[in-house]
PDB file of C-alpha atoms in Angstrom:
ATOM      1  CA  UNK A   1      14.037 -50.794  87.580  1.00 89.00           C
ATOM      2  CA  UNK A   2      14.739 -47.767  85.399  1.00 92.00           C
ATOM      3  CA  UNK A   3      15.267 -50.158  82.475  1.00 94.00           C
ATOM      4  CA  UNK A   4      11.849 -51.685  83.104  1.00 96.00           C
ATOM      5  CA  UNK A   5      10.321 -48.224  83.255  1.00 97.00           C
ATOM      6  CA  UNK A   6      11.966 -47.234  79.981  1.00 97.00           C
ATOM      7  CA  UNK A   7      10.536 -50.288  78.224  1.00 97.00           C
ATOM      8  CA  UNK A   8       7.083 -48.948  79.107  1.00 98.00           C
ATOM      9  CA  UNK A   9       7.747 -45.260  78.473  1.00 98.00           C
ATOM     10  CA  UNK A  10       9.209 -46.055  75.044  1.00 98.00           C
ATOM     11  CA  UNK A  11       5.904 -47.652  74.064  1.00 98.00           C
ATOM     12  CA  UNK A  12       4.031 -44.342  74.350  1.00 98.00           C
ATOM     13  CA  UNK A  13       3.337 -41.810  71.632  1.00 98.00           C
ATOM     14  CA  UNK A  14       2.242 -38.834  73.734  1.00 98.00           C
ATOM     15  CA  UNK A  15      -0.811 -37.469  71.931  1.00 97.00           C
ATOM     16  CA  UNK A  16      -1.253 -33.696  71.646  1.00 97.00           C
ATOM     17  CA  UNK A  17      -3.931 -33.728  68.946  1.00 95.00           C
ATOM     18  CA  UNK A  18      -6.954 -32.189  70.668  1.00 93.00           C
ATOM     19  CA  UNK A  19      -8.225 -29.365  68.437  1.00 93.00           C
ATOM     20  CA  UNK A  20      -8.855 -27.187  71.504  1.00 95.00           C
ATOM     21  CA  UNK A  21      -5.374 -27.567  72.966  1.00 95.00           C
ATOM     22  CA  UNK A  22      -3.732 -24.202  73.556  1.00 96.00           C
ATOM     23  CA  UNK A  23      -0.154 -23.304  72.699  1.00 95.00           C
ATOM     24  CA  UNK A  24       0.889 -23.247  76.388  1.00 95.00           C
ATOM     25  CA  UNK A  25      -0.647 -26.723  76.766  1.00 95.00           C
ATOM     26  CA  UNK A  26       1.274 -27.915  73.698  1.00 95.00           C
ATOM     27  CA  UNK A  27       4.516 -26.568  75.164  1.00 95.00           C
ATOM     28  CA  UNK A  28       3.808 -28.244  78.513  1.00 96.00           C
ATOM     29  CA  UNK A  29       3.003 -31.507  76.728  1.00 97.00           C
ATOM     30  CA  UNK A  30       6.381 -31.520  74.990  1.00 97.00           C
ATOM     31  CA  UNK A  31       8.147 -30.907  78.303  1.00 97.00           C
ATOM     32  CA  UNK A  32       6.184 -33.753  79.889  1.00 98.00           C
ATOM     33  CA  UNK A  33       7.225 -36.064  77.047  1.00 98.00           C
ATOM     34  CA  UNK A  34      10.857 -35.146  77.641  1.00 97.00           C
ATOM     35  CA  UNK A  35      10.612 -35.626  81.415  1.00 97.00           C
ATOM     36  CA  UNK A  36       9.154 -39.132  81.050  1.00 98.00           C
ATOM     37  CA  UNK A  37      11.284 -39.971  77.974  1.00 97.00           C
ATOM     38  CA  UNK A  38       8.445 -41.411  75.897  1.00 98.00           C
ATOM     39  CA  UNK A  39       8.779 -42.729  72.333  1.00 98.00           C
ATOM     40  CA  UNK A  40       7.356 -39.727  70.517  1.00 98.00           C
ATOM     41  CA  UNK A  41       5.154 -36.668  70.678  1.00 98.00           C
ATOM     42  CA  UNK A  42       2.328 -36.854  68.139  1.00 97.00           C
ATOM     43  CA  UNK A  43       1.402 -33.249  67.560  1.00 97.00           C
ATOM     44  CA  UNK A  44      -0.709 -31.103  65.250  1.00 95.00           C
ATOM     45  CA  UNK A  45       1.174 -30.282  62.016  1.00 96.00           C
ATOM     46  CA  UNK A  46       1.255 -26.529  62.567  1.00 95.00           C
ATOM     47  CA  UNK A  47       3.342 -26.982  65.708  1.00 95.00           C
ATOM     48  CA  UNK A  48       5.675 -29.678  64.432  1.00 96.00           C
ATOM     49  CA  UNK A  49       8.671 -27.459  63.700  1.00 96.00           C
ATOM     50  CA  UNK A  50       8.632 -26.009  67.217  1.00 96.00           C
ATOM     51  CA  UNK A  51       8.096 -29.484  68.677  1.00 97.00           C
ATOM     52  CA  UNK A  52      11.159 -30.784  66.814  1.00 97.00           C
ATOM     53  CA  UNK A  53      13.201 -27.907  68.232  1.00 97.00           C
ATOM     54  CA  UNK A  54      12.102 -28.714  71.792  1.00 96.00           C
ATOM     55  CA  UNK A  55      12.848 -32.429  71.361  1.00 97.00           C
ATOM     56  CA  UNK A  56      16.199 -31.888  69.632  1.00 96.00           C
ATOM     57  CA  UNK A  57      19.079 -33.860  71.222  1.00 94.00           C
ATOM     58  CA  UNK A  58      16.601 -36.117  73.052  1.00 97.00           C
ATOM     59  CA  UNK A  59      15.468 -39.677  72.319  1.00 97.00           C
ATOM     60  CA  UNK A  60      11.836 -38.542  71.923  1.00 98.00           C
ATOM     61  CA  UNK A  61      10.781 -38.463  68.277  1.00 98.00           C
ATOM     62  CA  UNK A  62       8.655 -35.653  66.822  1.00 98.00           C
ATOM     63  CA  UNK A  63       5.676 -37.104  64.940  1.00 98.00           C
ATOM     64  CA  UNK A  64       2.534 -35.793  63.310  1.00 98.00           C
ATOM     65  CA  UNK A  65      -0.614 -36.762  61.436  1.00 97.00           C
ATOM     66  CA  UNK A  66      -1.341 -36.927  57.713  1.00 98.00           C
ATOM     67  CA  UNK A  67      -4.934 -36.642  56.449  1.00 97.00           C
ATOM     68  CA  UNK A  68      -6.180 -36.348  60.014  1.00 95.00           C
ATOM     69  CA  UNK A  69      -8.744 -37.160  61.306  1.00 94.00           C
ATOM     70  CA  UNK A  70     -10.946 -38.582  58.511  1.00 93.00           C
ATOM     71  CA  UNK A  71      -8.450 -39.480  55.784  1.00 96.00           C
ATOM     72  CA  UNK A  72     -10.399 -37.571  53.139  1.00 96.00           C
ATOM     73  CA  UNK A  73      -7.575 -35.384  51.830  1.00 96.00           C
ATOM     74  CA  UNK A  74      -6.538 -35.950  48.215  1.00 97.00           C
ATOM     75  CA  UNK A  75      -3.410 -37.997  47.610  1.00 98.00           C
ATOM     76  CA  UNK A  76      -1.604 -34.867  46.444  1.00 98.00           C
ATOM     77  CA  UNK A  77      -2.506 -33.056  49.669  1.00 98.00           C
ATOM     78  CA  UNK A  78      -1.351 -35.996  51.778  1.00 98.00           C
ATOM     79  CA  UNK A  79       1.910 -36.062  49.849  1.00 98.00           C
ATOM     80  CA  UNK A  80       2.443 -32.354  50.449  1.00 98.00           C
ATOM     81  CA  UNK A  81       1.577 -32.776  54.130  1.00 98.00           C
ATOM     82  CA  UNK A  82       4.139 -35.571  54.414  1.00 98.00           C
ATOM     83  CA  UNK A  83       6.829 -33.608  52.599  1.00 98.00           C
ATOM     84  CA  UNK A  84       6.251 -30.522  54.754  1.00 98.00           C
ATOM     85  CA  UNK A  85       6.179 -32.599  57.923  1.00 98.00           C
ATOM     86  CA  UNK A  86       9.573 -34.094  57.100  1.00 98.00           C
ATOM     87  CA  UNK A  87      10.953 -30.646  56.310  1.00 97.00           C
ATOM     88  CA  UNK A  88       9.691 -29.537  59.728  1.00 97.00           C
ATOM     89  CA  UNK A  89      11.534 -32.361  61.477  1.00 97.00           C
ATOM     90  CA  UNK A  90       8.980 -35.175  61.590  1.00 98.00           C
ATOM     91  CA  UNK A  91      10.445 -38.631  62.186  1.00 98.00           C
ATOM     92  CA  UNK A  92       7.209 -40.656  62.342  1.00 98.00           C
ATOM     93  CA  UNK A  93       4.106 -39.999  60.231  1.00 98.00           C
ATOM     94  CA  UNK A  94       0.659 -41.242  61.311  1.00 98.00           C
ATOM     95  CA  UNK A  95      -1.464 -41.343  58.134  1.00 98.00           C
ATOM     96  CA  UNK A  96      -5.222 -41.970  58.041  1.00 98.00           C
ATOM     97  CA  UNK A  97      -6.383 -44.132  55.113  1.00 98.00           C
ATOM     98  CA  UNK A  98      -9.109 -42.813  52.817  1.00 97.00           C
ATOM     99  CA  UNK A  99     -12.081 -44.388  54.599  1.00 97.00           C
ATOM    100  CA  UNK A 100     -14.534 -43.765  51.766  1.00 97.00           C
ATOM    101  CA  UNK A 101     -12.274 -45.575  49.289  1.00 98.00           C
ATOM    102  CA  UNK A 102     -11.831 -48.486  51.713  1.00 98.00           C
ATOM    103  CA  UNK A 103     -15.584 -48.783  52.292  1.00 98.00           C
ATOM    104  CA  UNK A 104     -16.155 -48.520  48.521  1.00 98.00           C
ATOM    105  CA  UNK A 105     -13.733 -51.372  47.856  1.00 97.00           C
ATOM    106  CA  UNK A 106     -11.457 -49.196  45.734  1.00 98.00           C
ATOM    107  CA  UNK A 107      -8.382 -51.112  46.820  1.00 98.00           C
ATOM    108  CA  UNK A 108      -6.170 -49.917  43.991  1.00 98.00           C
ATOM    109  CA  UNK A 109      -6.672 -46.309  45.135  1.00 98.00           C
ATOM    110  CA  UNK A 110      -6.022 -47.272  48.754  1.00 98.00           C
ATOM    111  CA  UNK A 111      -2.848 -49.160  47.860  1.00 98.00           C
ATOM    112  CA  UNK A 112      -1.534 -46.340  45.670  1.00 98.00           C
ATOM    113  CA  UNK A 113      -2.191 -43.768  48.385  1.00 98.00           C
ATOM    114  CA  UNK A 114      -0.510 -45.730  51.185  1.00 98.00           C
ATOM    115  CA  UNK A 115       2.374 -46.518  48.844  1.00 98.00           C
ATOM    116  CA  UNK A 116       2.860 -42.853  47.914  1.00 98.00           C
ATOM    117  CA  UNK A 117       3.113 -41.666  51.524  1.00 98.00           C
ATOM    118  CA  UNK A 118       5.216 -44.648  52.584  1.00 98.00           C
ATOM    119  CA  UNK A 119       7.757 -43.886  49.849  1.00 98.00           C
ATOM    120  CA  UNK A 120       8.043 -40.255  50.990  1.00 98.00           C
ATOM    121  CA  UNK A 121       8.632 -41.350  54.580  1.00 98.00           C
ATOM    122  CA  UNK A 122      11.115 -44.108  53.801  1.00 98.00           C
ATOM    123  CA  UNK A 123      13.060 -42.154  51.185  1.00 98.00           C
ATOM    124  CA  UNK A 124      13.691 -39.592  53.932  1.00 97.00           C
ATOM    125  CA  UNK A 125      14.740 -42.259  56.410  1.00 98.00           C
ATOM    126  CA  UNK A 126      11.589 -41.802  58.528  1.00 98.00           C
ATOM    127  CA  UNK A 127       8.815 -44.170  59.619  1.00 98.00           C
ATOM    128  CA  UNK A 128       5.119 -44.422  58.872  1.00 98.00           C
ATOM    129  CA  UNK A 129       2.089 -45.654  60.805  1.00 98.00           C
ATOM    130  CA  UNK A 130      -1.100 -46.299  58.814  1.00 98.00           C
ATOM    131  CA  UNK A 131      -4.340 -45.632  60.702  1.00 98.00           C
ATOM    132  CA  UNK A 132      -7.273 -47.892  59.744  1.00 97.00           C
ATOM    133  CA  UNK A 133     -10.051 -46.335  61.937  1.00 97.00           C
ATOM    134  CA  UNK A 134     -11.372 -49.806  62.668  1.00 97.00           C
ATOM    135  CA  UNK A 135     -14.697 -48.708  64.160  1.00 97.00           C
ATOM    136  CA  UNK A 136     -16.043 -48.140  60.633  1.00 97.00           C
ATOM    137  CA  UNK A 137     -14.634 -51.300  59.001  1.00 97.00           C
ATOM    138  CA  UNK A 138     -15.541 -54.950  58.617  1.00 97.00           C
ATOM    139  CA  UNK A 139     -13.100 -57.715  59.544  1.00 98.00           C
ATOM    140  CA  UNK A 140     -12.481 -58.415  55.853  1.00 98.00           C
ATOM    141  CA  UNK A 141     -11.600 -54.758  55.233  1.00 98.00           C
ATOM    142  CA  UNK A 142      -9.185 -54.711  58.193  1.00 98.00           C
ATOM    143  CA  UNK A 143      -7.493 -57.879  56.946  1.00 98.00           C
ATOM    144  CA  UNK A 144      -7.210 -56.473  53.413  1.00 98.00           C
ATOM    145  CA  UNK A 145      -5.577 -53.330  54.821  1.00 98.00           C
ATOM    146  CA  UNK A 146      -3.118 -55.420  56.851  1.00 98.00           C
ATOM    147  CA  UNK A 147      -2.089 -57.275  53.692  1.00 98.00           C
ATOM    148  CA  UNK A 148      -1.679 -54.073  51.678  1.00 98.00           C
ATOM    149  CA  UNK A 149       0.410 -52.475  54.427  1.00 98.00           C
ATOM    150  CA  UNK A 150       2.571 -55.585  54.690  1.00 98.00           C
ATOM    151  CA  UNK A 151       3.210 -55.612  50.946  1.00 98.00           C
ATOM    152  CA  UNK A 152       4.203 -51.932  51.081  1.00 98.00           C
ATOM    153  CA  UNK A 153       6.406 -52.534  54.142  1.00 97.00           C
ATOM    154  CA  UNK A 154       4.854 -49.860  56.349  1.00 98.00           C
ATOM    155  CA  UNK A 155       6.332 -49.693  59.850  1.00 98.00           C
ATOM    156  CA  UNK A 156       3.131 -49.828  61.926  1.00 98.00           C
ATOM    157  CA  UNK A 157      -0.550 -50.463  61.400  1.00 98.00           C
ATOM    158  CA  UNK A 158      -2.657 -48.482  63.850  1.00 98.00           C
ATOM    159  CA  UNK A 159      -6.181 -49.085  65.126  1.00 97.00           C
ATOM    160  CA  UNK A 160      -7.756 -45.669  65.451  1.00 96.00           C
ATOM    161  CA  UNK A 161      -7.450 -41.906  65.389  1.00 95.00           C
ATOM    162  CA  UNK A 162      -9.151 -41.514  68.765  1.00 91.00           C
ATOM    163  CA  UNK A 163     -11.718 -39.281  67.061  1.00 91.00           C
ATOM    164  CA  UNK A 164     -13.989 -41.928  65.474  1.00 92.00           C
ATOM    165  CA  UNK A 165     -17.048 -43.576  66.999  1.00 93.00           C
ATOM    166  CA  UNK A 166     -14.881 -46.186  68.705  1.00 92.00           C
ATOM    167  CA  UNK A 167     -11.294 -46.803  69.696  1.00 91.00           C
ATOM    168  CA  UNK A 168      -9.038 -49.762  70.188  1.00 94.00           C
ATOM    169  CA  UNK A 169     -10.483 -53.219  70.917  1.00 96.00           C
ATOM    170  CA  UNK A 170      -8.662 -56.386  71.928  1.00 97.00           C
ATOM    171  CA  UNK A 171     -10.334 -58.316  69.094  1.00 97.00           C
ATOM    172  CA  UNK A 172      -8.994 -55.831  66.547  1.00 97.00           C
ATOM    173  CA  UNK A 173      -5.484 -56.081  67.940  1.00 98.00           C
ATOM    174  CA  UNK A 174      -5.575 -59.882  67.755  1.00 98.00           C
ATOM    175  CA  UNK A 175      -6.822 -59.698  64.169  1.00 98.00           C
ATOM    176  CA  UNK A 176      -4.211 -57.143  63.103  1.00 98.00           C
ATOM    177  CA  UNK A 177      -1.375 -59.120  64.694  1.00 98.00           C
ATOM    178  CA  UNK A 178      -2.599 -62.357  63.116  1.00 97.00           C
ATOM    179  CA  UNK A 179      -2.719 -60.844  59.629  1.00 98.00           C
ATOM    180  CA  UNK A 180       0.474 -58.767  59.730  1.00 98.00           C
ATOM    181  CA  UNK A 181       3.995 -60.172  59.426  1.00 97.00           C
ATOM    182  CA  UNK A 182       6.346 -59.650  62.366  1.00 96.00           C
ATOM    183  CA  UNK A 183       8.159 -56.819  60.584  1.00 97.00           C
ATOM    184  CA  UNK A 184       4.945 -54.722  60.725  1.00 98.00           C
ATOM    185  CA  UNK A 185       4.403 -53.417  64.243  1.00 98.00           C
ATOM    186  CA  UNK A 186       1.015 -52.719  65.818  1.00 98.00           C
ATOM    187  CA  UNK A 187      -0.024 -49.427  67.430  1.00 98.00           C
ATOM    188  CA  UNK A 188      -3.090 -49.233  69.676  1.00 97.00           C
ATOM    189  CA  UNK A 189      -4.825 -45.867  69.959  1.00 95.00           C
ATOM    190  CA  UNK A 190      -8.116 -44.582  71.266  1.00 93.00           C
ATOM    191  CA  UNK A 191      -8.839 -45.650  74.834  1.00 92.00           C
ATOM    192  CA  UNK A 192      -5.527 -46.603  76.475  1.00 96.00           C
ATOM    193  CA  UNK A 193      -5.708 -44.653  79.728  1.00 96.00           C
ATOM    194  CA  UNK A 194      -4.161 -46.902  82.380  1.00 98.00           C
ATOM    195  CA  UNK A 195      -0.984 -48.918  82.877  1.00 98.00           C
ATOM    196  CA  UNK A 196      -2.992 -52.136  83.092  1.00 98.00           C
ATOM    197  CA  UNK A 197      -4.584 -51.431  79.700  1.00 98.00           C
ATOM    198  CA  UNK A 198      -1.149 -50.782  78.225  1.00 98.00           C
ATOM    199  CA  UNK A 199       0.217 -54.032  79.656  1.00 98.00           C
ATOM    200  CA  UNK A 200      -2.786 -55.932  78.358  1.00 97.00           C
ATOM    201  CA  UNK A 201      -2.293 -54.756  74.771  1.00 98.00           C
ATOM    202  CA  UNK A 202       1.472 -55.292  75.025  1.00 98.00           C
ATOM    203  CA  UNK A 203       0.745 -58.954  75.744  1.00 97.00           C
ATOM    204  CA  UNK A 204      -1.094 -59.089  72.400  1.00 97.00           C
ATOM    205  CA  UNK A 205       1.972 -57.910  70.489  1.00 97.00           C
ATOM    206  CA  UNK A 206       1.447 -54.148  70.533  1.00 98.00           C
ATOM    207  CA  UNK A 207       4.691 -52.131  70.472  1.00 98.00           C
ATOM    208  CA  UNK A 208       3.237 -48.611  70.637  1.00 98.00           C
ATOM    209  CA  UNK A 209       0.202 -46.963  72.147  1.00 98.00           C
ATOM    210  CA  UNK A 210      -1.156 -43.502  71.552  1.00 97.00           C
ATOM    211  CA  UNK A 211      -2.027 -41.869  74.869  1.00 97.00           C
ATOM    212  CA  UNK A 212      -2.965 -38.517  76.298  1.00 96.00           C
ATOM    213  CA  UNK A 213      -3.039 -39.977  79.832  1.00 97.00           C
ATOM    214  CA  UNK A 214       0.725 -40.436  79.664  1.00 98.00           C
ATOM    215  CA  UNK A 215       1.459 -38.990  83.086  1.00 97.00           C
ATOM    216  CA  UNK A 216      -1.134 -41.160  84.845  1.00 97.00           C
ATOM    217  CA  UNK A 217       0.140 -44.301  83.116  1.00 98.00           C
ATOM    218  CA  UNK A 218       3.802 -43.630  83.806  1.00 98.00           C
ATOM    219  CA  UNK A 219       3.328 -42.366  87.359  1.00 98.00           C
ATOM    220  CA  UNK A 220       1.550 -45.639  88.118  1.00 98.00           C
ATOM    221  CA  UNK A 221       4.427 -47.511  86.531  1.00 98.00           C
ATOM    222  CA  UNK A 222       7.027 -45.711  88.648  1.00 97.00           C
ATOM    223  CA  UNK A 223       5.002 -46.295  91.825  1.00 97.00           C
ATOM    224  CA  UNK A 224       4.764 -50.028  91.133  1.00 97.00           C
ATOM    225  CA  UNK A 225       8.484 -50.191  90.400  1.00 97.00           C
ATOM    226  CA  UNK A 226       9.201 -48.164  93.572  1.00 96.00           C
ATOM    227  CA  UNK A 227      10.979 -45.466  91.584  1.00 97.00           C
ATOM    228  CA  UNK A 228      11.013 -41.783  92.598  1.00 96.00           C
ATOM    229  CA  UNK A 229       8.358 -39.551  91.082  1.00 95.00           C
ATOM    230  CA  UNK A 230       9.194 -37.514  87.989  1.00 94.00           C
ATOM    231  CA  UNK A 231       9.151 -33.792  88.669  1.00 85.00           C
ATOM    232  CA  UNK A 232       8.209 -31.296  85.976  1.00 82.00           C
TER     233      UNK A 232
END
């Protein structure tokens, strides 16, 4: 049963990205991630170094955001963010695409930007997730982004930041899976709050979810598997 639990817990990137989160809440969030042995903690960049220290010697990866939440940083700034994040111990980078350039059809810019950050991540042996922010995009734009990310061999394509006008939808997940090769994983973010929602998106081929309701999801999982509660 513990193996079944771990398959679920290792799908979760525990999100600590609220701009009003306090330092004590950040610390508690890292400890929660360790107790439930999730996949990663996705944390604000300023706290990444401390997060990496807390997670050291565990199987929980420190991760952070690049160009968050609107993707409007210059390429140079995103590159510097990525470089600093890796110096601070980041193992997975969640980068927001430049939404204005996507909506403007400036695909060369978009491809160059994703390629630049992907190279920084991969040359350091780390992984990258590219956030589309689907709520603002047409189906054609989402498909074009899937193809660009596949050609650049990014590790995940991700639905949302959780701070746009909409979050994950089942239709988007089906579209992203259909237009991404198997080597590109899918991350669902923005609205996964229950175990049943997580299981539903897993059935569509999702390998990671971003969640702040981690404890609720995983406590439900342990109850259903008749496992003892996790104490913090």
